[in-house]
Each structure stands twice: as C-alpha cells, then as structure tokens.
Coordinates of C-alpha atoms in Angstrom, one line a residue:
M27 CA 103.1 107.4 109.4
C28 CA 99.6 106.6 108.4
G29 CA 96.4 108.3 109.5
I30 CA 93.8 107.1 112.0
V31 CA 90.4 108.8 112.7
G32 CA 87.6 107.5 115.0
Y33 CA 84.3 109.1 116.0
V34 CA 81.5 108.4 118.5
G35 CA 78.7 111.0 118.9
G36 CA 75.4 112.1 117.8
R37 CA 76.1 113.2 114.2
P38 CA 76.3 111.1 111.1
C39 CA 80.0 110.2 111.1
L40 CA 81.0 109.2 107.6
G41 CA 81.6 112.8 106.4
L42 CA 83.4 113.6 109.6
L43 CA 85.7 110.6 109.2
V44 CA 86.6 111.4 105.6
A45 CA 87.1 115.1 106.4
G46 CA 89.5 114.0 109.2
L47 CA 91.4 111.8 106.7
E48 CA 91.8 114.9 104.5
K49 CA 93.5 116.7 107.3
L50 CA 96.0 113.9 107.5
E51 CA 96.8 113.7 103.8
Y52 CA 100.1 115.6 104.4
R53 CA 101.3 112.4 106.1
G54 CA 101.2 110.5 102.8
Y55 CA 99.2 107.3 102.0
D56 CA 98.5 104.8 99.2
S57 CA 95.0 103.6 100.1
A58 CA 92.2 104.5 102.4
G59 CA 89.1 103.1 104.0
V60 CA 86.3 103.6 106.5
S61 CA 84.0 101.4 108.6
V62 CA 80.8 102.6 110.3
L63 CA 78.5 100.9 112.8
E64 CA 74.8 101.1 112.1
D65 CA 71.9 98.9 113.2
G66 CA 74.2 96.2 114.7
E67 CA 76.3 95.8 111.6
V68 CA 79.7 97.0 110.6
R69 CA 79.8 98.3 107.0
S70 CA 83.0 99.2 105.1
V71 CA 84.4 100.8 102.0
R72 CA 88.0 100.8 101.0
A73 CA 89.9 102.1 97.9
V74 CA 93.4 102.2 96.5
G75 CA 94.8 105.6 95.7
N76 CA 93.7 109.0 97.0
L77 CA 90.6 110.1 98.9
E78 CA 88.8 111.0 95.7
N79 CA 88.8 107.2 95.0
L80 CA 87.4 106.6 98.4
R81 CA 84.7 109.2 97.9
A82 CA 83.8 107.6 94.5
A83 CA 83.5 104.2 96.2
V84 CA 81.2 105.6 98.9
A85 CA 79.0 107.2 96.2
E86 CA 78.8 103.9 94.4
Q87 CA 77.6 102.3 97.6
V88 CA 75.0 105.0 98.1
E89 CA 73.7 104.3 94.7
S90 CA 73.7 100.5 95.2
G91 CA 72.2 100.7 98.7
D92 CA 75.1 98.6 100.2
G93 CA 78.1 99.2 102.5
A94 CA 79.2 102.2 104.5
G95 CA 77.8 104.6 101.9
A96 CA 74.3 103.3 102.4
A97 CA 74.6 103.4 106.2
A98 CA 75.9 107.0 106.1
P99 CA 72.7 108.9 107.1
L100 CA 72.3 106.9 110.3
A101 CA 75.8 105.7 111.4
T102 CA 77.2 107.7 114.3
T103 CA 80.2 105.5 115.2
G104 CA 83.1 104.7 112.9
I105 CA 86.8 104.4 112.2
A106 CA 88.8 105.5 109.2
H107 CA 92.4 105.1 107.9
T108 CA 94.9 106.1 105.3
R109 CA 97.6 103.5 104.7
W110 CA 101.3 103.8 103.9
A111 CA 102.1 100.3 102.9
T112 CA 104.6 98.2 104.8
H113 CA 103.4 94.6 105.0
G114 CA 101.6 93.6 101.8
R115 CA 101.1 95.2 98.4
V116 CA 99.0 98.3 97.7
T117 CA 95.6 96.6 97.1
E118 CA 92.1 97.1 98.3
E119 CA 92.3 93.9 100.3
N120 CA 95.3 95.2 102.3
A121 CA 93.7 98.6 102.9
H122 CA 92.3 99.3 106.4
P123 CA 90.0 98.8 108.3
H124 CA 90.4 95.1 108.8
G125 CA 87.8 92.7 110.2
D126 CA 87.7 89.5 112.1
C127 CA 86.2 86.2 110.9
G128 CA 82.6 87.2 111.7
D129 CA 83.1 90.8 110.4
R130 CA 81.9 92.0 113.8
I131 CA 85.1 93.6 114.9
H132 CA 87.0 96.1 112.8
I133 CA 90.4 97.8 113.5
V134 CA 92.7 100.4 112.1
L135 CA 96.4 100.4 112.9
N136 CA 99.5 102.5 112.4
G137 CA 103.0 101.0 112.9
I138 CA 104.4 97.5 112.9
V139 CA 103.4 94.4 114.7
E140 CA 106.8 92.6 115.1
N141 CA 105.4 89.2 116.0
H142 CA 102.6 89.1 113.4
A143 CA 104.0 86.0 111.7
E144 CA 103.9 83.8 114.8
L145 CA 100.5 85.1 115.8
R146 CA 99.1 84.5 112.4
R147 CA 100.3 80.9 112.4
E148 CA 98.8 80.4 115.9
L149 CA 95.5 82.0 114.9
A150 CA 95.3 80.0 111.7
E151 CA 95.8 76.8 113.6
Q152 CA 92.8 77.8 115.7
G153 CA 90.6 78.2 112.6
H154 CA 90.9 82.0 111.9
R155 CA 90.7 83.0 108.2
F156 CA 92.7 85.9 106.9
S157 CA 91.8 88.2 104.0
S158 CA 94.9 90.3 103.7
E159 CA 98.7 90.2 103.7
T160 CA 99.0 92.8 106.4
D161 CA 100.5 92.5 109.9
A162 CA 97.6 94.7 111.1
E163 CA 94.8 92.2 110.4
I164 CA 96.0 89.8 113.1
V165 CA 94.9 92.4 115.7
S166 CA 91.2 92.1 114.8
H167 CA 91.5 88.3 115.1
L168 CA 93.3 88.5 118.4
I169 CA 90.5 90.7 119.8
E170 CA 88.0 88.2 118.4
R171 CA 89.7 85.4 120.3
N172 CA 89.8 87.4 123.5
Y173 CA 86.3 88.9 123.3
D174 CA 83.8 87.8 126.0
G175 CA 81.3 90.6 126.0
D176 CA 83.8 93.4 126.9
L177 CA 85.7 95.2 124.1
V178 CA 88.0 97.0 126.6
A179 CA 89.0 93.8 128.2
A180 CA 89.6 92.1 124.8
V181 CA 91.8 95.0 123.6
R182 CA 93.8 94.9 126.8
A183 CA 94.3 91.1 126.5
S184 CA 95.3 91.5 122.9
F185 CA 97.6 94.3 123.6
A186 CA 99.5 92.1 126.0
E187 CA 100.2 89.6 123.3
L188 CA 101.6 92.1 120.7
R189 CA 105.2 93.2 120.2
G190 CA 106.2 96.1 118.2
H191 CA 105.7 99.8 117.5
Y192 CA 102.0 100.6 116.9
A193 CA 98.7 102.3 117.8
F194 CA 95.3 100.9 116.9
V195 CA 91.6 101.6 117.4
A196 CA 88.9 98.9 117.5
M197 CA 85.1 98.8 117.3
H198 CA 82.6 96.0 117.8
A199 CA 79.1 95.6 116.3
E200 CA 77.8 94.6 119.8
E201 CA 79.1 97.8 121.4
P202 CA 77.6 100.5 119.1
A203 CA 78.7 103.7 120.9
R204 CA 82.2 102.8 121.9
L205 CA 85.7 102.8 120.4
V206 CA 88.8 101.4 122.2
G207 CA 92.4 102.2 121.3
A208 CA 95.8 101.3 122.5
R209 CA 99.2 102.8 122.0
R210 CA 102.8 101.6 122.0
E211 CA 105.3 104.2 120.6
C212 CA 103.0 105.4 117.8
P213 CA 100.9 108.6 118.5
L214 CA 97.3 108.5 119.5
V215 CA 95.2 111.5 120.8
A216 CA 91.6 112.0 121.8
G217 CA 89.5 115.0 120.9
V218 CA 86.7 115.9 123.3
G219 CA 83.6 117.8 121.9
E220 CA 80.1 118.4 123.1
G221 CA 78.4 115.0 123.1
E222 CA 81.0 113.6 120.8
T223 CA 84.5 112.3 121.0
F224 CA 87.3 111.7 118.4
L225 CA 90.3 109.4 118.5
A226 CA 93.1 110.0 116.0
S227 CA 96.8 109.7 115.2
A228 CA 97.2 113.5 115.0
I229 CA 95.3 116.6 116.2
P230 CA 94.6 118.0 112.7
A231 CA 92.1 115.1 112.2
F232 CA 89.6 116.8 114.6
L233 CA 90.9 120.3 115.0
A234 CA 88.0 121.8 112.9
E235 CA 85.5 120.2 115.4
T236 CA 87.1 120.6 118.8
R237 CA 90.3 122.1 120.3
R238 CA 90.1 120.1 123.5
A239 CA 92.6 117.2 123.3
I240 CA 93.9 114.5 125.6
M241 CA 97.2 112.9 124.7
I242 CA 97.4 109.2 125.1
E243 CA 100.7 107.9 126.5
N244 CA 102.7 104.7 125.8
D245 CA 101.1 101.4 127.0
E246 CA 97.7 103.0 127.7
I247 CA 94.3 101.7 126.7
V248 CA 91.8 104.5 125.8
T249 CA 88.0 104.2 125.5
I250 CA 85.8 106.9 124.0
D251 CA 82.0 107.3 123.8
G252 CA 79.6 110.2 123.4
V253 CA 80.2 111.3 126.9
G254 CA 84.0 111.4 126.9
V255 CA 87.3 109.6 127.4
S256 CA 88.5 107.0 129.9
I257 CA 92.1 105.8 130.1
T258 CA 93.8 102.9 131.9
D259 CA 97.3 101.6 131.9
A260 CA 98.0 98.2 130.4
E261 CA 97.0 96.4 133.7
G262 CA 93.7 98.1 133.8
N263 CA 94.5 100.8 136.5
P264 CA 92.6 104.1 135.9
V265 CA 94.7 107.0 134.6
E266 CA 93.4 110.6 135.2
R267 CA 94.4 113.2 132.6
A268 CA 92.7 116.5 131.8
A269 CA 92.0 117.8 128.3
E270 CA 94.3 120.5 127.0
E271 CA 93.2 123.5 124.9
I272 CA 95.0 123.4 121.6
S273 CA 95.9 126.9 120.3
W274 CA 97.6 125.8 117.0
D275 CA 96.2 126.9 113.7
E276 CA 95.7 124.1 111.1
S277 CA 99.1 124.7 109.5
A278 CA 100.9 124.3 112.8
A279 CA 98.8 121.3 113.6
E280 CA 100.0 119.5 110.5
K281 CA 103.5 120.1 111.7
G282 CA 102.6 118.6 115.1
G283 CA 103.3 121.9 116.8
Y284 CA 106.8 122.2 115.4
E285 CA 107.7 125.4 113.6
T286 CA 108.6 123.6 110.3
F287 CA 108.2 120.2 108.7
M288 CA 112.0 119.8 108.8
L289 CA 112.2 120.1 112.6
K290 CA 109.2 117.8 112.9
E291 CA 110.9 115.2 110.7
I292 CA 114.2 115.5 112.6
H293 CA 112.2 114.5 115.7
E294 CA 110.5 111.7 113.9
Q295 CA 113.7 109.9 113.3
A296 CA 113.4 107.5 116.2
D297 CA 110.1 106.3 114.8
A298 CA 111.5 106.0 111.3
V299 CA 114.3 103.8 112.5
A300 CA 112.1 101.8 114.8
E301 CA 109.6 101.0 112.0
T302 CA 112.5 100.1 109.6
I303 CA 114.1 97.6 111.9
A304 CA 111.0 96.4 113.9
D305 CA 110.0 93.0 112.5
R306 CA 113.3 92.5 110.8
L307 CA 114.9 91.9 114.2
P308 CA 112.4 89.4 115.6
G309 CA 114.7 87.9 118.2
D310 CA 118.0 88.6 119.8
E311 CA 120.2 86.7 117.6
G312 CA 119.7 87.5 113.9
V313 CA 118.1 89.4 111.1
D314 CA 115.0 88.4 109.1
L315 CA 115.2 89.6 105.5
S316 CA 113.0 86.9 104.1
E317 CA 111.1 89.6 102.2
L318 CA 114.1 89.8 99.8
D319 CA 113.7 87.8 96.6
L320 CA 117.3 86.7 96.8
D321 CA 118.1 83.3 98.1
D322 CA 120.6 82.7 100.9
E323 CA 123.0 80.8 98.6
Y324 CA 123.2 83.8 96.3
L325 CA 123.9 86.2 99.2
R326 CA 126.4 83.9 100.7
D327 CA 128.4 83.7 97.5
V328 CA 128.1 87.2 96.1
Q329 CA 131.6 88.4 95.0
R330 CA 131.1 92.1 95.1
I331 CA 128.6 94.8 95.9
V332 CA 128.2 98.0 94.0
I333 CA 126.2 100.8 95.6
V334 CA 124.8 103.5 93.3
A335 CA 122.9 106.6 94.7
C336 CA 122.8 110.4 94.6
G337 CA 123.0 113.1 97.3
T338 CA 121.9 112.0 100.8
S339 CA 121.3 108.5 99.6
Y340 CA 124.9 108.3 98.5
H341 CA 126.0 109.2 101.9
A342 CA 123.8 106.5 103.4
G343 CA 125.4 104.1 101.0
L344 CA 128.9 105.1 102.2
V345 CA 127.9 104.3 105.8
G346 CA 126.7 100.9 104.5
R347 CA 130.0 100.3 102.7
Y348 CA 132.0 100.6 105.9
A349 CA 129.5 98.4 107.8
I350 CA 129.3 95.6 105.2
E351 CA 133.0 95.5 104.6
E352 CA 133.7 95.4 108.3
W353 CA 131.1 92.8 109.2
A354 CA 130.6 90.6 106.0
R355 CA 134.0 91.0 104.4
V356 CA 132.5 91.7 100.9
P357 CA 134.3 94.2 98.7
I358 CA 132.1 97.3 98.1
E359 CA 132.4 99.8 95.2
M360 CA 130.6 103.1 95.7
D361 CA 129.5 105.2 92.7
I362 CA 127.6 108.3 92.2
A363 CA 124.7 107.2 90.0
S364 CA 125.0 110.1 87.5
E365 CA 128.6 109.0 86.9
Y366 CA 128.1 105.3 86.9
R367 CA 125.4 105.4 84.2
Y368 CA 127.8 107.0 81.7
R369 CA 130.8 104.7 82.5
N370 CA 131.3 101.3 80.9
P371 CA 131.3 99.5 84.2
V372 CA 132.9 96.1 84.7
I373 CA 130.1 94.1 86.3
G374 CA 129.0 90.5 86.2
K375 CA 126.4 88.0 87.3
R376 CA 127.9 87.4 90.7
D377 CA 127.8 91.1 91.6
L378 CA 124.9 92.6 93.6
V379 CA 124.1 96.2 92.7
I380 CA 122.2 98.3 95.4
G381 CA 120.3 101.3 94.2
I382 CA 119.3 103.7 97.0
T383 CA 116.6 106.2 96.3
Q384 CA 114.2 107.8 98.8
S385 CA 111.5 108.4 96.3
G386 CA 112.2 105.5 94.0
E387 CA 112.0 107.9 91.1
T388 CA 115.6 109.4 91.1
A389 CA 116.4 109.5 87.3
D390 CA 120.2 108.9 87.6
T391 CA 119.8 106.1 90.1
L392 CA 117.1 104.3 88.0
A393 CA 119.3 104.6 84.9
A394 CA 122.3 103.1 86.8
M395 CA 120.1 100.2 88.1
R396 CA 118.9 99.4 84.6
L397 CA 122.4 99.5 83.3
A398 CA 123.5 97.0 85.9
R399 CA 120.7 94.6 85.1
E400 CA 121.6 94.8 81.4
H401 CA 125.0 93.6 82.4
G402 CA 123.6 90.6 84.2
A403 CA 123.9 91.8 87.8
K404 CA 121.2 91.3 90.4
V405 CA 119.8 94.7 91.6
L406 CA 118.4 95.5 95.0
A407 CA 116.5 98.7 95.5
I408 CA 116.4 100.5 98.9
T409 CA 113.5 102.9 98.7
N410 CA 110.8 104.5 100.9
V411 CA 107.9 104.3 98.4
M412 CA 106.0 101.2 97.5
G413 CA 105.1 100.9 93.8
S414 CA 107.8 103.5 92.7
Q415 CA 109.8 103.0 89.5
A416 CA 112.7 101.6 91.5
T417 CA 110.6 98.7 92.7
R418 CA 109.9 97.8 89.1
D419 CA 113.5 98.3 87.8
S420 CA 115.0 95.9 90.4
D421 CA 115.1 92.2 91.2
T422 CA 114.1 92.8 94.8
V423 CA 113.3 95.6 97.3
L424 CA 114.2 96.5 100.9
Y425 CA 111.8 99.1 102.0
T426 CA 112.7 101.8 104.4
R427 CA 109.7 102.8 106.5
A428 CA 110.3 106.4 107.2
G429 CA 106.9 107.6 106.1
P430 CA 106.4 110.7 103.9
E431 CA 109.0 113.4 104.2
V432 CA 107.6 116.8 103.3
S433 CA 110.7 119.0 103.8
V434 CA 113.1 119.0 100.8
A435 CA 116.2 118.4 102.9
A436 CA 116.3 114.7 103.8
T437 CA 116.6 113.8 107.5
K438 CA 114.5 110.8 108.6
T439 CA 114.9 109.1 105.3
F440 CA 118.7 109.2 105.7
V441 CA 118.7 107.4 109.0
A442 CA 116.1 104.8 107.7
Q443 CA 118.4 104.1 104.8
V444 CA 121.4 103.7 107.1
A445 CA 119.4 101.4 109.3
S446 CA 118.5 99.3 106.2
M447 CA 122.2 99.0 105.2
Y448 CA 123.0 97.8 108.7
L449 CA 120.3 95.1 108.5
L450 CA 121.7 94.0 105.2
G451 CA 125.3 94.0 106.5
L452 CA 124.3 91.9 109.5
R453 CA 122.4 89.4 107.4
L454 CA 125.3 89.0 105.0
A455 CA 127.6 88.4 108.0
E456 CA 125.3 85.8 109.3
L457 CA 125.2 83.9 106.0
R458 CA 128.9 84.2 105.3
G459 CA 130.0 83.3 108.9
T460 CA 132.2 86.3 109.1
L461 CA 131.1 87.4 112.6
P462 CA 130.9 85.2 115.8
A463 CA 127.3 84.6 116.9
A464 CA 128.0 86.5 120.1
R465 CA 129.0 89.6 118.1
I466 CA 125.9 89.4 116.0
T467 CA 123.8 89.2 119.1
E468 CA 125.5 92.2 120.5
L469 CA 125.0 94.2 117.3
V470 CA 121.3 93.2 117.1
A471 CA 120.8 94.4 120.7
E472 CA 122.6 97.7 120.0
L473 CA 120.6 98.3 116.8
K474 CA 117.3 97.7 118.7
S475 CA 118.4 100.3 121.2
I476 CA 119.1 103.0 118.5
P477 CA 115.6 104.6 118.5
S478 CA 115.8 105.4 122.2
K479 CA 119.3 106.7 121.7
I480 CA 118.1 108.9 118.9
E481 CA 115.5 110.4 121.2
A482 CA 118.0 110.9 124.0
T483 CA 120.5 112.5 121.7
L484 CA 118.0 114.9 120.2
V485 CA 117.0 116.1 123.7
A486 CA 120.6 116.5 124.8
A487 CA 121.9 118.2 121.6
E488 CA 119.1 120.7 121.2
G489 CA 120.5 123.3 123.5
P490 CA 124.1 123.2 122.6
T491 CA 123.4 123.2 118.8
R492 CA 121.1 126.3 119.2
E493 CA 123.9 128.1 121.1
I494 CA 126.6 127.2 118.5
A495 CA 124.3 128.1 115.6
A496 CA 123.6 131.5 117.1
E497 CA 127.3 132.1 117.5
Q498 CA 128.3 130.8 114.0
A499 CA 125.4 131.8 111.7
G500 CA 127.3 134.8 110.4
H501 CA 130.3 132.9 109.0
D502 CA 130.6 132.4 105.2
F503 CA 132.4 129.1 105.1
F504 CA 132.5 125.9 107.2
L505 CA 134.8 122.9 107.0
Y506 CA 133.7 119.4 108.0
L507 CA 136.3 116.8 108.9
G508 CA 136.0 113.1 109.8
R509 CA 137.7 109.7 109.3
H510 CA 136.4 106.3 108.4
I511 CA 132.7 105.9 109.5
G512 CA 132.7 109.6 110.5
L513 CA 133.4 110.8 106.9
P514 CA 130.0 110.1 105.5
V515 CA 128.5 111.8 108.5
C516 CA 130.6 114.9 107.6
L517 CA 129.5 114.7 104.0
E518 CA 125.8 114.6 105.0
G519 CA 126.1 117.3 107.6
A520 CA 127.9 119.6 105.2
L521 CA 125.2 118.9 102.5
K522 CA 122.4 119.9 105.0
L523 CA 124.1 123.2 105.7
K524 CA 124.6 123.9 102.0
E525 CA 121.0 123.0 101.2
I526 CA 119.1 125.1 103.7
S527 CA 121.5 127.9 104.7
Y528 CA 123.3 128.5 101.4
I529 CA 126.6 128.7 103.1
P530 CA 129.6 127.2 101.2
T531 CA 131.0 124.1 102.9
D532 CA 133.7 121.6 102.3
A533 CA 133.6 118.1 103.8
Y534 CA 136.9 116.2 103.8
A535 CA 138.6 113.1 105.0
A536 CA 140.5 114.5 108.0
G537 CA 143.7 112.8 106.9
E538 CA 143.6 114.7 103.6
M539 CA 143.4 118.1 105.2
K540 CA 147.0 118.8 104.7
H541 CA 146.6 118.1 101.0
G542 CA 144.8 121.4 100.4
P543 CA 141.9 122.4 102.7
I544 CA 144.3 123.5 105.5
A545 CA 145.0 126.5 103.3
L546 CA 141.5 127.7 104.0
L547 CA 141.8 127.9 107.7
D548 CA 142.0 131.0 109.8
E549 CA 140.4 132.6 112.8
S550 CA 137.1 133.1 110.9
T551 CA 136.6 129.4 109.9
P552 CA 134.4 127.1 112.0
V553 CA 135.5 123.5 111.6
I554 CA 133.0 120.7 112.5
C555 CA 134.8 117.5 113.4
V556 CA 133.1 114.1 113.9
A557 CA 135.1 112.7 116.8
T558 CA 132.9 109.9 118.1
E559 CA 134.5 106.8 119.6
S560 CA 136.2 104.6 117.0
P561 CA 139.5 102.9 116.3
V562 CA 140.6 106.2 114.5
L563 CA 139.6 108.6 117.2
D564 CA 143.1 109.5 118.2
K565 CA 143.9 110.3 114.6
V566 CA 140.9 112.6 114.3
L567 CA 141.9 114.4 117.5
S568 CA 145.4 115.0 116.1
N569 CA 143.7 116.7 113.1
V570 CA 141.6 118.8 115.5
E571 CA 144.9 120.0 117.1
E572 CA 146.1 121.0 113.7
V573 CA 142.9 122.9 113.1
R574 CA 143.2 124.9 116.3
A575 CA 146.9 125.6 115.7
R576 CA 145.8 127.6 112.6
G577 CA 143.4 129.7 114.7
A578 CA 140.2 128.0 113.5
E579 CA 137.4 127.1 116.0
A580 CA 136.9 123.4 116.3
I581 CA 133.4 122.1 117.2
A582 CA 133.4 118.4 117.8
V583 CA 130.6 115.8 117.8
A584 CA 131.7 113.4 120.6
T585 CA 130.4 110.3 122.3
R586 CA 128.8 110.9 125.7
G587 CA 131.2 109.8 128.5
E588 CA 134.3 110.0 126.3
T589 CA 136.4 113.0 127.4
K590 CA 139.3 113.1 124.9
A591 CA 137.4 115.3 122.4
A592 CA 136.4 117.8 125.0
E593 CA 140.0 118.2 126.0
V594 CA 141.0 119.2 122.5
A595 CA 138.1 120.9 120.8
D596 CA 136.8 124.4 121.6
R597 CA 133.2 123.2 121.8
T598 CA 131.6 119.7 121.9
I599 CA 128.2 118.3 121.2
E600 CA 127.6 114.9 122.8
V601 CA 125.7 112.0 121.3
A602 CA 124.6 108.7 122.8
S603 CA 127.1 106.0 123.1
T604 CA 126.6 102.9 120.9
D605 CA 128.8 100.5 118.9
W606 CA 131.3 102.5 116.9
I607 CA 130.0 101.2 113.5
L608 CA 126.4 102.3 114.4
Q609 CA 127.6 105.7 115.6
P610 CA 126.7 107.6 112.4
I611 CA 123.0 107.2 113.0
V612 CA 123.2 109.3 116.1
A613 CA 126.2 111.4 115.1
I614 CA 124.3 113.0 112.2
L615 CA 121.6 114.4 114.5
P616 CA 123.5 117.4 115.9
L617 CA 124.7 118.2 112.4
Q618 CA 121.1 118.3 111.2
L619 CA 120.1 120.5 114.1
L620 CA 123.1 122.8 113.6
A621 CA 122.2 123.3 109.9
Y622 CA 118.6 123.9 110.8
Y623 CA 119.2 126.5 113.5
I624 CA 121.8 128.3 111.4
A625 CA 119.3 128.5 108.5
R626 CA 116.6 129.8 110.9
A627 CA 119.0 132.4 112.3
R628 CA 119.4 133.6 108.7
D629 CA 115.6 133.7 108.4
L630 CA 115.5 131.2 105.5
N631 CA 112.7 128.8 104.4
V632 CA 114.2 125.5 105.5
D633 CA 111.3 123.4 104.1
Q634 CA 111.6 124.7 100.6
P635 CA 115.2 125.8 99.9
R636 CA 115.8 127.7 96.7
N637 CA 116.5 125.8 93.5
L638 CA 115.9 122.4 95.1
A639 CA 113.2 119.7 94.5
K640 CA 112.3 116.8 96.7
T641 CA 112.6 114.3 93.9
V642 CA 115.1 114.7 91.0
T643 CA 113.3 113.0 88.2
V644 CA 115.4 114.5 85.4
E645 CA 119.1 114.7 84.6

C-alpha cells in the first residue's frame, strides 16, 4: 500500500528518488523519507505529511550541510519510501527508511511483519536498540545480525526468519553500488536502464526513466547494481527472467495496468484482507487484539454492542452482527448512523458502540459516536485512516489496512472492514468462552486462508460475470435476494450496481419477498440470489424456485462444489468454499464484478459516478 523506490547508477539519485515517490502518491501515504549512500556513509531525511514537507526538509539539510540533502550532488545509490501507517503513530521516527544500530544498514518495507514482536524481543535481548514503534525496523536489525560481508546472504538469512506479507529493499554502507530486495506477497519490480537500475513497489516510480521492467515473484531475492538485475529463489538458486517492455502510459501505470482504479482495487482485496488480519492472527489458536485500549475484563462483560455506520460500512457491520452473535453470543443492535444521531438512544456504560467509517471522517457516523460517548458508552472506531477524526472521537481504534481507495465505490475497504469484524467476533468468543477451542482454531485457519480464496474466486468468477453482465446490462431493474449472512451481501451488491450503473435495484430478505417485491417480477427481471452454503440454503433455494415460477431469470452466487443451486437457478457463479459465516467475504466478489462490467457495458465512469463523493463529510 505504501511506496518503495530504489536506485543504483551513475546519476545523482536524490531527485530521481523523490520524483519516483511523486509517481506513487496516488497510493496514499502519511510520511516519507529517503536515504542515500555517499562516501561510505548513509545519510537520511524523513518528514511527516506530504512530499512538499520532505522537499523542505531536504532543502534545510542542503543549507546546513548535513544529511541526505548535503550528500545529494554526489550520491548515486539510495532508497526512498512513502508510508501508510500500520504499526506505530504517524511520526518522523516511524517514517522510513529505518536503520540498524550502527546506522550502516537502511531498509524500506511495505506490508506487515507478523512475527515482529517476538523478533524485537529476541534482538533486544541481544543488545539491539530500536528507535521506532514499527514492525519494519526489526528487518534492518535482523540484517545487521546476519551480516558477514555479504548483503545478499544477510538478506536471504533474514528473509528466512520473517513471517508475514511484505516486500523490502536494503542497502549497506560497505556495499555502495548495490541494493538487495526480497518479496513475499507484496509487489516488487525492477526497472532496467542504461547503466542504472531501479527497484520499486510499482512501475510508475521509474516509468519516466525506463520502460524495461522485470517482475519479482514471491519468495525471491533480487539484487540490483549499475549493470543490471540478478534474482535467486529463497534458497539461493539463480532465477533467469528477461525484462519486459512496458507499453502503458503513466495513467495506466498508476492503475497497475487495469483499465480503472475500481477494477484494480477489486483485485487488491486479497492483499487488503491479508494485511488486516496478518499479525492479529499470530498463531493457530487465537486472535491478538492487544492494540485495543479495552481491557479483557470489559470485553468479557460487555452487555450489548451497538454498530453505527453508513452505506457500505453499514453492510460490513451487518455481517459483523451475524458473526458476533453467532460466535460470542452478545446481543447486537445495528443502526444507520444518520438515524441513530437523531434518536434518543437507550445506552449505558456497559454497552460498546462500534463506529465503522472507511475515511474516519463520515459526518453522521462521527456524530453517532460522539452521542454514544456522551451517554457513557465506550466507543470503538473501525477505520482505514490513521489520525482521522474517528480516531479522536473514540476510546480505541481497530484499523483496517486496505490502503488508499481511489475509486468512489468501496470494494477492498468493505472486505477489510468485514475481516476486522471477524477478528473482533473471534476475540470476544475467546474471552467469553462461547466457542470450543477447537472451533476457534478451525475459524482462525479458515480466516488465514481467505486471501488465497479471494484470489481464486476472482480468477474463477471473471469470465462468468463478464458474460452475464453482457446479457443483462440492458435491463432497467434488478432484485437481490438473500437470507441470514447472505442478506448483507445482497445489500452491498445492490448498492454497487446502483452506484456505478445507475440501475434501480432492490435488495430484500428472501423470506420477505412475498410481502411485496414478488409483485415486481416478470420475464424482464434479473434476480440475483446469494445461495452459498449455510444452514438456510434450502430456504433460499425455495425462494429461487418462486422467482423462476414468475418468469424471472435467477442468477445464483453459489459455493464451489455445492450442486443444489445449479440445479435450481438459470445461471450460477461459483465462489471458493469456506466456513459459512466467513462466506460473505468471497460471495461479494462476483457481485462487485457484475456491477463493474454492467457499468462498463453502459460506457459509464465507474471511478467517479455522478453525484457521489468518496467521503461524506456533511449531512
């Protein structure tokens, strides 16, 4: 989600590094920094805020004759980073790059190091001193511990000790024309120029300088110098890979080659969930939410939970309601924030109020959270943005880690919010003893597998949703039906279609269909049914039969390997199999794709739909 740029070559690198960071600004960030190598020393500058603040800090160093700014005319090797905060506050100390004890090794890192806490304790016992709160800093100290004259070998040894979802780049003062990177799940790509080489988290960082790129794959170690690129696997075996010629323009490059930001963000959902759950599921048996400023006794004894949110965040809250009630046996009240704030709610000190807001700035949700605190309740914010107003208007915060979302229609932030609710539900079940240990272990394993199941579902669903979208794009009304955990999926799927295609939709609890919506059905009505495996699947399929009896076309989202839905519906789109309570996080994917391809078939701007704003900061 953050930005990495590295350079080795013959030109002064500071300007190239900052220019590369500028091309990655679309990814979002809250601080930035750069380290350059000159005359056997690593010199750095870091700043909180945007790149203008970093430039000002560089100019100050030029004037004082100290730091990276002073080294700029001569330094030809360096690394740079824009940070989207996960571990640690937004401060200059937590900004990257991070150094080792002797300030000879500097690293930049994207992603999450899951086992950072245990590695930090181990390194501290060996005498290492840390200067930040971040999980990333431990990588520079690991490399320091493993270094014996060969940076590549030290990076490989350190990589073997890390768990998580990350990419990093390292440099050492004693190896002045070399950078070494490693990748696990997070992107890393090399750019090959004439007598110079780049290493970055995304192609736009170097596209203005070279169009020759080499993609680094998972569990590979990459070394760059002025001559070119060498790659090995994690065991040190050489990997041969030729450079590709990149034909994208800069706009396409920002989108990672996808035609729109929305499609790119749909395909980033596996990463968003992986980063959200990563270090919070450190083992196989439980959930670590020690970041919450709510003690275990309070969570164990909470009498009621109230969830307030708007739009997509409200739908994520609905999924959370089903999960928490099922697992932790805590009564949940859901409320639309714009309604809650004008009620006179009955709420007390033993109630926990959860405000869900992607931006942390949604006016109605903030007002509802403040009202709850005024009534004496504890307030937990679930948000994607550090330092947002929601973090200041709450007692504690559970951050989603979806990274910046450019498209107005929420996709990856929804699945990250749902994943956060699952984490909270499992933690409450642990504390309250409402699930057997074996069941918690099973759910933890399933939740850890969700990112790979998201990827598999997106690959499998792409073709069928394109076909169905082409067939159905001309219709003027869609009905969405689901039961239990499938209902919020329907609500969210219908919202996506409304937002970006401007087609009227209705999303209903399937059992309520005969109380009105059935009157809308005829041969011209597509009906989208969420019919994934669950205790109420047979009931849903009975409703699908009723739909087809009225001549409507039934399109079912079904679990792979489950044949009942295919026997009843006209068309099915399969999603990966997982625990039925976790099913919404994969079931939403084909509905996002369906909305997307219908809107594209209608030649609409999916990233900036009419009349909508990304963040609703007014009533």
